[in-house]
PDB file of C-alpha atoms in Angstrom:
ATOM      1  CA  MET A   1     -76.371  21.582  21.931  1.00  0.00           C
ATOM      2  CA  ASP A   2     -76.491  18.416  25.079  1.00  0.00           C
ATOM      3  CA  LYS A   3     -73.715  17.955  27.100  1.00  0.00           C
ATOM      4  CA  PHE A   4     -72.750  14.790  25.644  1.00  0.00           C
ATOM      5  CA  SER A   5     -72.803  15.808  22.214  1.00  0.00           C
ATOM      6  CA  PHE A   6     -70.663  19.156  23.281  1.00  0.00           C
ATOM      7  CA  ILE A   7     -68.153  16.691  25.208  1.00  0.00           C
ATOM      8  CA  THR A   8     -67.738  14.483  21.968  1.00  0.00           C
ATOM      9  CA  LEU A   9     -66.812  17.445  20.060  1.00  0.00           C
ATOM     10  CA  TRP A  10     -64.483  19.028  22.493  1.00  0.00           C
ATOM     11  CA  ASP A  11     -62.780  15.718  22.501  1.00  0.00           C
ATOM     12  CA  ARG A  12     -61.979  15.532  19.081  1.00  0.00           C
ATOM     13  CA  TYR A  13     -61.387  19.188  18.258  1.00  0.00           C
ATOM     14  CA  ARG A  14     -60.321  20.905  21.465  1.00  0.00           C
ATOM     15  CA  GLY A  15     -56.742  21.330  19.950  1.00  0.00           C
ATOM     16  CA  LEU A  16     -58.317  23.842  17.664  1.00  0.00           C
ATOM     17  CA  LEU A  17     -59.544  26.288  20.541  1.00  0.00           C
ATOM     18  CA  THR A  18     -57.354  28.542  21.955  1.00  0.00           C
ATOM     19  CA  LEU A  19     -56.119  27.997  25.426  1.00  0.00           C
ATOM     20  CA  THR A  20     -58.273  29.961  27.233  1.00  0.00           C
ATOM     21  CA  GLN A  21     -61.361  28.410  25.259  1.00  0.00           C
ATOM     22  CA  GLN A  22     -60.047  25.204  26.276  1.00  0.00           C
ATOM     23  CA  GLU A  23     -59.554  25.655  29.899  1.00  0.00           C
ATOM     24  CA  ILE A  24     -62.964  27.852  30.480  1.00  0.00           C
ATOM     25  CA  THR A  25     -64.860  24.940  28.570  1.00  0.00           C
ATOM     26  CA  ASP A  26     -62.847  22.180  30.524  1.00  0.00           C
ATOM     27  CA  LEU A  27     -63.835  23.786  34.041  1.00  0.00           C
ATOM     28  CA  TYR A  28     -67.422  24.433  32.817  1.00  0.00           C
ATOM     29  CA  PHE A  29     -68.149  20.789  31.048  1.00  0.00           C
ATOM     30  CA  ASN A  30     -65.815  18.502  32.546  1.00  0.00           C
ATOM     31  CA  LEU A  31     -65.575  19.921  36.194  1.00  0.00           C
ATOM     32  CA  ASP A  32     -69.217  21.190  36.316  1.00  0.00           C
ATOM     33  CA  LEU A  33     -68.031  24.466  37.831  1.00  0.00           C
ATOM     34  CA  THR A  34     -70.638  27.510  37.521  1.00  0.00           C
ATOM     35  CA  LEU A  35     -70.095  30.235  35.493  1.00  0.00           C
ATOM     36  CA  SER A  36     -69.372  32.243  38.622  1.00  0.00           C
ATOM     37  CA  GLU A  37     -66.840  29.963  40.046  1.00  0.00           C
ATOM     38  CA  ILE A  38     -64.986  30.053  36.435  1.00  0.00           C
ATOM     39  CA  ALA A  39     -65.379  33.858  36.422  1.00  0.00           C
ATOM     40  CA  ASP A  40     -63.630  34.118  39.647  1.00  0.00           C
ATOM     41  CA  GLU A  41     -61.173  31.670  39.111  1.00  0.00           C
ATOM     42  CA  LYS A  42     -60.354  33.352  35.564  1.00  0.00           C
ATOM     43  CA  GLY A  43     -60.955  37.156  36.719  1.00  0.00           C
ATOM     44  CA  ILE A  44     -63.436  37.625  34.401  1.00  0.00           C
ATOM     45  CA  THR A  45     -67.297  38.602  34.523  1.00  0.00           C
ATOM     46  CA  ARG A  46     -69.933  35.825  33.999  1.00  0.00           C
ATOM     47  CA  GLN A  47     -70.791  37.278  30.711  1.00  0.00           C
ATOM     48  CA  GLY A  48     -66.982  36.983  29.447  1.00  0.00           C
ATOM     49  CA  VAL A  49     -67.636  33.184  30.638  1.00  0.00           C
ATOM     50  CA  SER A  50     -71.070  32.806  29.150  1.00  0.00           C
ATOM     51  CA  GLU A  51     -69.617  34.155  25.743  1.00  0.00           C
ATOM     52  CA  CYS A  52     -66.560  31.962  25.709  1.00  0.00           C
ATOM     53  CA  LEU A  53     -68.445  29.140  25.822  1.00  0.00           C
ATOM     54  CA  LYS A  54     -71.157  30.269  23.394  1.00  0.00           C
ATOM     55  CA  THR A  55     -68.258  31.045  20.896  1.00  0.00           C
ATOM     56  CA  SER A  56     -66.461  27.654  21.724  1.00  0.00           C
ATOM     57  CA  LYS A  57     -69.449  25.821  20.938  1.00  0.00           C
ATOM     58  CA  LYS A  58     -70.200  27.091  17.904  1.00  0.00           C
ATOM     59  CA  GLN A  59     -66.696  27.138  16.532  1.00  0.00           C
ATOM     60  CA  LEU A  60     -66.793  23.523  17.252  1.00  0.00           C
ATOM     61  CA  GLU A  61     -70.045  22.805  15.504  1.00  0.00           C
ATOM     62  CA  GLU A  62     -68.478  24.508  12.664  1.00  0.00           C
ATOM     63  CA  TYR A  63     -65.119  22.271  12.813  1.00  0.00           C
ATOM     64  CA  GLU A  64     -67.446  19.210  12.765  1.00  0.00           C
ATOM     65  CA  GLU A  65     -69.684  20.516   9.683  1.00  0.00           C
ATOM     66  CA  LYS A  66     -66.061  20.965   7.581  1.00  0.00           C
ATOM     67  CA  LEU A  67     -64.260  18.156   8.793  1.00  0.00           C
ATOM     68  CA  GLY A  68     -66.854  15.706   9.996  1.00  0.00           C
ATOM     69  CA  PHE A  69     -64.490  13.274  12.178  1.00  0.00           C
ATOM     70  CA  CYS A  70     -67.154  12.838  14.741  1.00  0.00           C
ATOM     71  CA  ARG A  71     -69.666  11.586  12.061  1.00  0.00           C
ATOM     72  CA  ALA A  72     -67.418   9.346  10.320  1.00  0.00           C
ATOM     73  CA  MET A  73     -66.546   7.672  13.655  1.00  0.00           C
ATOM     74  CA  GLU A  74     -70.091   7.166  14.463  1.00  0.00           C
ATOM     75  CA  GLU A  75     -70.435   5.730  10.540  1.00  0.00           C
ATOM     76  CA  LEU A  76     -67.624   3.639  11.372  1.00  0.00           C
ATOM     77  CA  CYS A  77     -68.662   2.431  14.663  1.00  0.00           C
ATOM     78  CA  LEU A  78     -72.442   1.530  13.066  1.00  0.00           C
ATOM     79  CA  ILE A  79     -70.867  -0.206  10.101  1.00  0.00           C
ATOM     80  CA  GLN A  80     -69.010  -2.527  12.373  1.00  0.00           C
ATOM     81  CA  SER A  81     -71.929  -3.102  14.770  1.00  0.00           C
ATOM     82  CA  PHE A  82     -74.009  -4.148  11.670  1.00  0.00           C
ATOM     83  CA  THR A  83     -71.638  -6.327  10.320  1.00  0.00           C
ATOM     84  CA  VAL A  84     -71.123  -8.188  13.389  1.00  0.00           C
ATOM     85  CA  THR A  85     -74.376  -8.322  14.031  1.00  0.00           C
ATOM     86  CA  ASP A  86     -75.164  -9.812  10.323  1.00  0.00           C
ATOM     87  CA  ALA A  87     -72.396 -12.081  10.526  1.00  0.00           C
ATOM     88  CA  GLY A  88     -73.562 -13.690  13.737  1.00  0.00           C
ATOM     89  CA  LYS A  89     -77.118 -14.273  12.156  1.00  0.00           C
ATOM     90  CA  TRP A  90     -75.498 -15.999   9.559  1.00  0.00           C
ATOM     91  CA  ALA A  91     -73.391 -17.934  11.886  1.00  0.00           C
ATOM     92  CA  GLU A  92     -76.632 -18.997  13.934  1.00  0.00           C
ATOM     93  CA  GLY A  93     -78.617 -19.854  10.883  1.00  0.00           C
ATOM     94  CA  PHE A  94     -75.684 -21.830   8.828  1.00  0.00           C
ATOM     95  CA  LYS A  95     -75.195 -23.908  12.238  1.00  0.00           C
ATOM     96  CA  THR A  96     -78.838 -24.631  12.586  1.00  0.00           C
ATOM     97  CA  ALA A  97     -78.826 -25.704   8.813  1.00  0.00           C
ATOM     98  CA  HIS A  98     -75.442 -27.624   8.876  1.00  0.00           C
ATOM     99  CA  PRO A  99     -74.882 -28.980  12.422  1.00  0.00           C
ATOM    100  CA  GLU A 100     -71.902 -30.653  11.333  1.00  0.00           C
ATOM    101  CA  PHE A 101     -70.066 -27.637  11.357  1.00  0.00           C
ATOM    102  CA  THR A 102     -71.313 -26.452  14.738  1.00  0.00           C
ATOM    103  CA  GLU A 103     -67.433 -26.604  15.683  1.00  0.00           C
ATOM    104  CA  GLU A 104     -66.129 -24.144  13.202  1.00  0.00           C
ATOM    105  CA  VAL A 105     -69.248 -21.742  13.692  1.00  0.00           C
ATOM    106  CA  ALA A 106     -68.327 -21.785  17.300  1.00  0.00           C
ATOM    107  CA  LYS A 107     -64.832 -20.429  16.419  1.00  0.00           C
ATOM    108  CA  LEU A 108     -66.439 -17.865  14.244  1.00  0.00           C
ATOM    109  CA  GLU A 109     -68.822 -17.083  16.861  1.00  0.00           C
ATOM    110  CA  GLU A 110     -65.896 -16.134  19.301  1.00  0.00           C
ATOM    111  CA  ILE A 111     -64.039 -14.114  16.578  1.00  0.00           C
ATOM    112  CA  LEU A 112     -67.168 -12.211  16.434  1.00  0.00           C
ATOM    113  CA  SER A 113     -67.870 -11.650  20.236  1.00  0.00           C
ATOM    114  CA  ARG A 114     -64.041 -11.265  21.045  1.00  0.00           C
ATOM    115  CA  ASP A 115     -62.983  -7.922  22.542  1.00  0.00           C
ATOM    116  CA  TYR A 116     -60.119  -6.424  20.773  1.00  0.00           C
ATOM    117  CA  GLY A 117     -59.311  -3.195  23.051  1.00  0.00           C
ATOM    118  CA  GLN A 118     -55.965  -4.760  24.400  1.00  0.00           C
ATOM    119  CA  GLU A 119     -54.860  -5.498  20.891  1.00  0.00           C
ATOM    120  CA  ILE A 120     -55.865  -2.332  19.585  1.00  0.00           C
ATOM    121  CA  LYS A 121     -54.205  -0.402  22.589  1.00  0.00           C
ATOM    122  CA  GLU A 122     -50.968  -2.195  21.868  1.00  0.00           C
ATOM    123  CA  THR A 123     -51.111  -1.674  18.108  1.00  0.00           C
ATOM    124  CA  LEU A 124     -51.517   1.833  18.208  1.00  0.00           C
ATOM    125  CA  SER A 125     -48.638   2.880  21.004  1.00  0.00           C
ATOM    126  CA  ASP A 126     -46.306   0.954  18.664  1.00  0.00           C
ATOM    127  CA  PRO A 127     -45.440   3.561  15.885  1.00  0.00           C
ATOM    128  CA  ALA A 128     -43.958   1.015  13.489  1.00  0.00           C
ATOM    129  CA  LYS A 129     -47.177  -1.201  13.518  1.00  0.00           C
ATOM    130  CA  VAL A 130     -49.232   2.223  13.098  1.00  0.00           C
ATOM    131  CA  LYS A 131     -47.108   3.279  10.028  1.00  0.00           C
ATOM    132  CA  LEU A 132     -47.633  -0.483   8.716  1.00  0.00           C
ATOM    133  CA  LEU A 133     -51.392   0.184   9.144  1.00  0.00           C
ATOM    134  CA  ARG A 134     -51.574   3.591   7.561  1.00  0.00           C
ATOM    135  CA  ARG A 135     -49.344   1.956   4.673  1.00  0.00           C
ATOM    136  CA  GLY A 136     -52.233  -0.763   4.226  1.00  0.00           C
ATOM    137  CA  ALA A 137     -54.737   1.655   4.630  1.00  0.00           C
ATOM    138  CA  ALA A 138     -53.224   3.665   1.718  1.00  0.00           C
ATOM    139  CA  LEU A 139     -52.498   0.846  -0.638  1.00  0.00           C
ATOM    140  CA  LYS A 140     -55.827  -0.459   0.029  1.00  0.00           C
ATOM    141  CA  GLN A 141     -57.541   2.861  -1.242  1.00  0.00           C
ATOM    142  CA  GLY A 142     -55.098   2.790  -4.658  1.00  0.00           C
ATOM    143  CA  LEU A 143     -52.923   5.700  -3.067  1.00  0.00           C
ATOM    144  CA  LYS A 144     -48.944   5.573  -4.045  1.00  0.00           C
ATOM    145  CA  VAL A 145     -46.903   4.768  -0.865  1.00  0.00           C
ATOM    146  CA  ASP A 146     -43.292   5.033  -1.003  1.00  0.00           C
TER     147      ASP A 146
END
């Protein structure tokens, strides 16, 4: 497993690792300490550090295999990317075929290119808004909501 793949899994599932596993993997992958440096800091052998890293990697891979959160996020990102790309291509073609709607198409293109980062951050920091989002998602899926 390459470092990027590990970090992706670690970000998602580190809370499922033991505190020792979290500390050792953090020191190795995020702080770039060597096995020797970690062993000295933790008072264990290099072999102990190596085994902890190997076990942690395996556990993270198993969590992803069973839960699939990282894969689901990748799929959602790709769906969003493909949707925005296709809508942009359609808008460009429509604007060419119907120049009388150039102003309206420009509004659509603005929506498609807008950065929603700040709006997302504000929404997710408001528990009431998050609750409404979850309720709406559940209703969309046909789930009963109290």
